[in-house]
PDB file of C-alpha atoms in Angstrom:
ATOM      1  CA  ASP A   1       9.358   1.022  17.862  1.00 87.00           C
ATOM      2  CA  VAL A   2      11.813   2.287  15.240  1.00 93.00           C
ATOM      3  CA  ASP A   3      13.072   5.112  17.496  1.00 95.00           C
ATOM      4  CA  ASP A   4      13.997   2.591  20.207  1.00 95.00           C
ATOM      5  CA  ILE A   5      15.879   0.486  17.674  1.00 96.00           C
ATOM      6  CA  ASN A   6      17.762   3.536  16.427  1.00 95.00           C
ATOM      7  CA  ASP A   7      18.578   4.571  20.015  1.00 96.00           C
ATOM      8  CA  ALA A   8      19.948   1.103  20.776  1.00 96.00           C
ATOM      9  CA  TYR A   9      21.930   1.063  17.531  1.00 95.00           C
ATOM     10  CA  ASN A  10      23.418   4.480  18.335  1.00 95.00           C
ATOM     11  CA  GLN A  11      24.608   3.009  21.649  1.00 94.00           C
ATOM     12  CA  ASN A  12      26.292   0.140  19.727  1.00 93.00           C
ATOM     13  CA  ILE A  13      23.647  -2.427  20.635  1.00 95.00           C
ATOM     14  CA  PHE A  14      22.748  -5.103  18.073  1.00 97.00           C
ATOM     15  CA  VAL A  15      18.977  -5.563  17.597  1.00 97.00           C
ATOM     16  CA  SER A  16      17.297  -8.483  15.850  1.00 97.00           C
ATOM     17  CA  VAL A  17      13.575  -8.192  15.111  1.00 97.00           C
ATOM     18  CA  ALA A  18      11.007 -10.732  13.933  1.00 97.00           C
ATOM     19  CA  SER A  19       9.881 -10.027  10.351  1.00 96.00           C
ATOM     20  CA  GLY A  20       6.253 -10.966  11.007  1.00 96.00           C
ATOM     21  CA  ASN A  21       4.021 -13.919  10.205  1.00 94.00           C
ATOM     22  CA  ASP A  22       1.651 -12.684   7.512  1.00 93.00           C
ATOM     23  CA  GLY A  23       3.198 -14.637   4.648  1.00 92.00           C
ATOM     24  CA  SER A  24       3.999 -11.409   2.796  1.00 93.00           C
ATOM     25  CA  THR A  25       6.458 -11.481  -0.081  1.00 92.00           C
ATOM     26  CA  THR A  26       6.370  -7.707  -0.590  1.00 93.00           C
ATOM     27  CA  GLY A  27       7.105  -6.343   2.878  1.00 93.00           C
ATOM     28  CA  ILE A  28       8.076  -7.086   6.465  1.00 95.00           C
ATOM     29  CA  SER A  29       6.480  -5.874   9.669  1.00 94.00           C
ATOM     30  CA  ARG A  30       7.381  -2.735  11.536  1.00 93.00           C
ATOM     31  CA  PRO A  31       9.812  -2.334  13.324  1.00 94.00           C
ATOM     32  CA  ALA A  32      11.727  -5.108  11.507  1.00 95.00           C
ATOM     33  CA  CYS A  33      11.843  -2.834   8.468  1.00 94.00           C
ATOM     34  CA  ALA A  34      13.953  -0.265  10.374  1.00 94.00           C
ATOM     35  CA  SER A  35      17.316   0.148   8.657  1.00 91.00           C
ATOM     36  CA  ASN A  36      19.205  -0.329  11.948  1.00 96.00           C
ATOM     37  CA  ALA A  37      17.394  -3.567  12.801  1.00 97.00           C
ATOM     38  CA  THR A  38      18.405  -7.021  11.661  1.00 97.00           C
ATOM     39  CA  SER A  39      15.164  -8.552  10.385  1.00 97.00           C
ATOM     40  CA  VAL A  40      14.683 -12.277  10.936  1.00 97.00           C
ATOM     41  CA  GLY A  41      12.351 -14.752   9.274  1.00 95.00           C
ATOM     42  CA  ALA A  42      11.610 -18.342  10.297  1.00 92.00           C
ATOM     43  CA  THR A  43      12.764 -21.588   8.730  1.00 89.00           C
ATOM     44  CA  TYR A  44      11.058 -24.946   8.660  1.00 83.00           C
ATOM     45  CA  LYS A  45      13.285 -28.010   9.040  1.00 74.00           C
ATOM     46  CA  THR A  46      12.733 -31.015   6.811  1.00 67.00           C
ATOM     47  CA  SER A  47      12.697 -33.515   9.652  1.00 65.00           C
ATOM     48  CA  TYR A  48       9.631 -31.874  11.234  1.00 66.00           C
ATOM     49  CA  PRO A  49       6.110 -33.152  10.694  1.00 66.00           C
ATOM     50  CA  SER A  50       3.693 -31.012   8.710  1.00 72.00           C
ATOM     51  CA  VAL A  51       2.833 -27.683  10.348  1.00 74.00           C
ATOM     52  CA  PHE A  52      -0.219 -25.541   9.608  1.00 72.00           C
ATOM     53  CA  TRP A  53      -0.029 -21.810  10.332  1.00 75.00           C
ATOM     54  CA  PRO A  54      -3.684 -20.860  10.980  1.00 75.00           C
ATOM     55  CA  ARG A  55      -3.174 -17.099  10.916  1.00 75.00           C
ATOM     56  CA  VAL A  56      -1.938 -17.174   7.324  1.00 77.00           C
ATOM     57  CA  ARG A  57      -3.716 -20.367   6.303  1.00 78.00           C
ATOM     58  CA  CYS A  58      -0.655 -22.029   4.876  1.00 82.00           C
ATOM     59  CA  GLY A  59       1.246 -25.158   5.750  1.00 78.00           C
ATOM     60  CA  ASP A  60       4.783 -26.460   5.634  1.00 77.00           C
ATOM     61  CA  SER A  61       5.464 -30.120   4.906  1.00 74.00           C
ATOM     62  CA  PRO A  62       8.598 -32.214   5.073  1.00 67.00           C
ATOM     63  CA  ALA A  63      10.694 -31.550   1.969  1.00 63.00           C
ATOM     64  CA  ASN A  64      14.191 -32.282   0.748  1.00 58.00           C
ATOM     65  CA  THR A  65      15.742 -29.184   2.321  1.00 64.00           C
ATOM     66  CA  THR A  66      15.272 -26.657   5.090  1.00 74.00           C
ATOM     67  CA  THR A  67      13.071 -23.874   3.769  1.00 82.00           C
ATOM     68  CA  VAL A  68      11.651 -20.511   4.755  1.00 87.00           C
ATOM     69  CA  ALA A  69       8.344 -21.065   6.586  1.00 87.00           C
ATOM     70  CA  CYS A  70       5.354 -20.123   4.423  1.00 87.00           C
ATOM     71  CA  SER A  71       4.074 -17.749   7.118  1.00 90.00           C
ATOM     72  CA  THR A  72       7.284 -15.684   7.222  1.00 92.00           C
ATOM     73  CA  ASN A  73       7.202 -12.169   5.808  1.00 94.00           C
ATOM     74  CA  LYS A  74       9.985 -12.539   3.269  1.00 90.00           C
ATOM     75  CA  ALA A  75      10.413  -9.420   1.163  1.00 90.00           C
ATOM     76  CA  LYS A  76      13.797  -8.612  -0.397  1.00 90.00           C
ATOM     77  CA  ILE A  77      14.709  -6.477   2.630  1.00 92.00           C
ATOM     78  CA  LEU A  78      14.606  -9.514   4.962  1.00 93.00           C
ATOM     79  CA  ASP A  79      18.121  -9.915   6.374  1.00 95.00           C
ATOM     80  CA  LEU A  80      18.283 -13.454   7.785  1.00 94.00           C
ATOM     81  CA  VAL A  81      16.276 -16.543   8.601  1.00 94.00           C
ATOM     82  CA  ALA A  82      16.697 -18.852  11.586  1.00 94.00           C
ATOM     83  CA  PRO A  83      14.909 -21.860  13.112  1.00 91.00           C
ATOM     84  CA  GLY A  84      11.336 -20.849  13.825  1.00 90.00           C
ATOM     85  CA  ALA A  85       9.090 -23.919  13.710  1.00 84.00           C
ATOM     86  CA  LEU A  86       8.313 -26.216  16.619  1.00 84.00           C
ATOM     87  CA  ILE A  87      10.587 -24.345  19.044  1.00 89.00           C
ATOM     88  CA  ASN A  88      10.285 -25.476  22.666  1.00 91.00           C
ATOM     89  CA  SER A  89       9.488 -22.312  24.613  1.00 92.00           C
ATOM     90  CA  THR A  90       7.910 -21.180  27.856  1.00 91.00           C
ATOM     91  CA  SER A  91       4.155 -20.766  28.029  1.00 88.00           C
ATOM     92  CA  ILE A  92       1.869 -18.616  30.143  1.00 87.00           C
ATOM     93  CA  ASN A  93       1.387 -21.212  32.896  1.00 86.00           C
ATOM     94  CA  GLY A  94       5.104 -21.681  33.583  1.00 90.00           C
ATOM     95  CA  LYS A  95       5.200 -24.783  31.404  1.00 93.00           C
ATOM     96  CA  TYR A  96       6.806 -25.455  28.045  1.00 93.00           C
ATOM     97  CA  GLU A  97       5.187 -25.858  24.659  1.00 91.00           C
ATOM     98  CA  GLU A  98       6.205 -25.928  21.032  1.00 88.00           C
ATOM     99  CA  GLN A  99       5.661 -22.607  19.321  1.00 88.00           C
ATOM    100  CA  GLY A 100       6.530 -21.255  15.919  1.00 88.00           C
ATOM    101  CA  GLY A 101       7.000 -18.092  13.933  1.00 91.00           C
ATOM    102  CA  THR A 102       9.473 -15.316  13.467  1.00 95.00           C
ATOM    103  CA  SER A 103       9.350 -14.434  17.182  1.00 95.00           C
ATOM    104  CA  MET A 104      10.871 -17.849  17.832  1.00 95.00           C
ATOM    105  CA  ALA A 105      13.529 -17.260  15.144  1.00 96.00           C
ATOM    106  CA  ALA A 106      14.785 -13.803  16.162  1.00 97.00           C
ATOM    107  CA  PRO A 107      16.269 -14.983  19.501  1.00 96.00           C
ATOM    108  CA  HIS A 108      18.484 -17.441  17.595  1.00 96.00           C
ATOM    109  CA  VAL A 109      20.060 -14.486  15.797  1.00 97.00           C
ATOM    110  CA  SER A 110      20.365 -12.429  18.999  1.00 97.00           C
ATOM    111  CA  GLY A 111      22.050 -15.362  20.715  1.00 97.00           C
ATOM    112  CA  THR A 112      24.462 -15.837  17.833  1.00 96.00           C
ATOM    113  CA  ALA A 113      25.328 -12.130  17.923  1.00 96.00           C
ATOM    114  CA  ALA A 114      25.902 -12.354  21.692  1.00 95.00           C
ATOM    115  CA  LEU A 115      28.268 -15.291  21.190  1.00 94.00           C
ATOM    116  CA  MET A 116      30.129 -13.318  18.518  1.00 92.00           C
ATOM    117  CA  TYR A 117      30.537 -10.364  20.892  1.00 89.00           C
ATOM    118  CA  GLN A 118      31.707 -12.710  23.652  1.00 88.00           C
ATOM    119  CA  GLN A 119      34.243 -14.418  21.398  1.00 86.00           C
ATOM    120  CA  PHE A 120      35.518 -11.067  20.225  1.00 83.00           C
ATOM    121  CA  SER A 121      35.911  -9.743  23.778  1.00 80.00           C
ATOM    122  CA  CYS A 122      37.799 -12.875  24.850  1.00 79.00           C
ATOM    123  CA  SER A 123      40.239 -12.849  21.959  1.00 74.00           C
ATOM    124  CA  LYS A 124      40.865  -9.181  21.133  1.00 66.00           C
ATOM    125  CA  PRO A 125      43.795  -7.074  22.221  1.00 72.00           C
ATOM    126  CA  HIS A 126      42.685  -4.448  24.754  1.00 69.00           C
ATOM    127  CA  ASN A 127      43.283  -1.543  22.369  1.00 66.00           C
ATOM    128  CA  ILE A 128      40.771  -2.690  19.720  1.00 72.00           C
ATOM    129  CA  ALA A 129      37.180  -1.439  19.878  1.00 75.00           C
ATOM    130  CA  THR A 130      34.187  -3.752  20.150  1.00 83.00           C
ATOM    131  CA  PRO A 131      32.610  -4.374  16.723  1.00 89.00           C
ATOM    132  CA  LEU A 132      29.731  -2.136  15.700  1.00 92.00           C
ATOM    133  CA  PRO A 133      26.250  -3.625  15.286  1.00 95.00           C
ATOM    134  CA  SER A 134      26.602  -3.075  11.530  1.00 95.00           C
ATOM    135  CA  THR A 135      29.731  -5.262  11.544  1.00 94.00           C
ATOM    136  CA  ILE A 136      27.957  -8.052  13.421  1.00 96.00           C
ATOM    137  CA  LYS A 137      25.006  -7.795  11.008  1.00 96.00           C
ATOM    138  CA  ALA A 138      27.318  -7.952   7.988  1.00 95.00           C
ATOM    139  CA  LEU A 139      29.183 -10.956   9.396  1.00 95.00           C
ATOM    140  CA  LEU A 140      25.922 -12.775  10.066  1.00 95.00           C
ATOM    141  CA  ILE A 141      24.522 -12.054   6.610  1.00 93.00           C
ATOM    142  CA  HIS A 142      27.687 -12.881   4.695  1.00 92.00           C
ATOM    143  CA  THR A 143      28.466 -16.101   6.580  1.00 90.00           C
ATOM    144  CA  ALA A 144      24.904 -17.498   6.527  1.00 88.00           C
ATOM    145  CA  GLY A 145      24.219 -20.421   4.234  1.00 81.00           C
ATOM    146  CA  ASP A 146      21.746 -20.086   1.377  1.00 78.00           C
ATOM    147  CA  ILE A 147      18.661 -22.233   1.793  1.00 76.00           C
ATOM    148  CA  ASN A 148      16.497 -21.006  -1.053  1.00 64.00           C
ATOM    149  CA  SER A 149      17.475 -18.925  -4.053  1.00 60.00           C
ATOM    150  CA  THR A 150      20.949 -17.451  -4.295  1.00 55.00           C
ATOM    151  CA  GLY A 151      21.377 -14.357  -2.149  1.00 53.00           C
ATOM    152  CA  PRO A 152      20.627 -13.454   1.433  1.00 53.00           C
ATOM    153  CA  ASP A 153      18.126 -15.592   3.320  1.00 51.00           C
TER     154      ASP A 153
END
């Protein structure tokens, strides 16, 4: 919920949120659209076999470059993309299975943010404050590589 994201943000907690898997190019799902959230879409790696996303009825095939998965909600307000296809994850029966989508991509961004916070806390002088979530978000966005058109992705 947007209020929970804003509460976390106001307590200096970074929040990454999956953008949704409807294949939209004009919007992203709630609460990823919250201004204090870092919205995350999914990428499809070229070395993967073809993947069909039944919910959206689209497919991704091996190409020359890593690309944004066709199922990702990818409006202009999308902040970042991260690996989100064929991710080995836990399943209901305590086993592992390959899953895909923006919910598999968002933890990559959360983990990267956690590593940034850890690195900062290990290397900072004791009189410098921990970076704000907005600083972490800006660093992630401005150091990410472009994979599609020029600009944030």
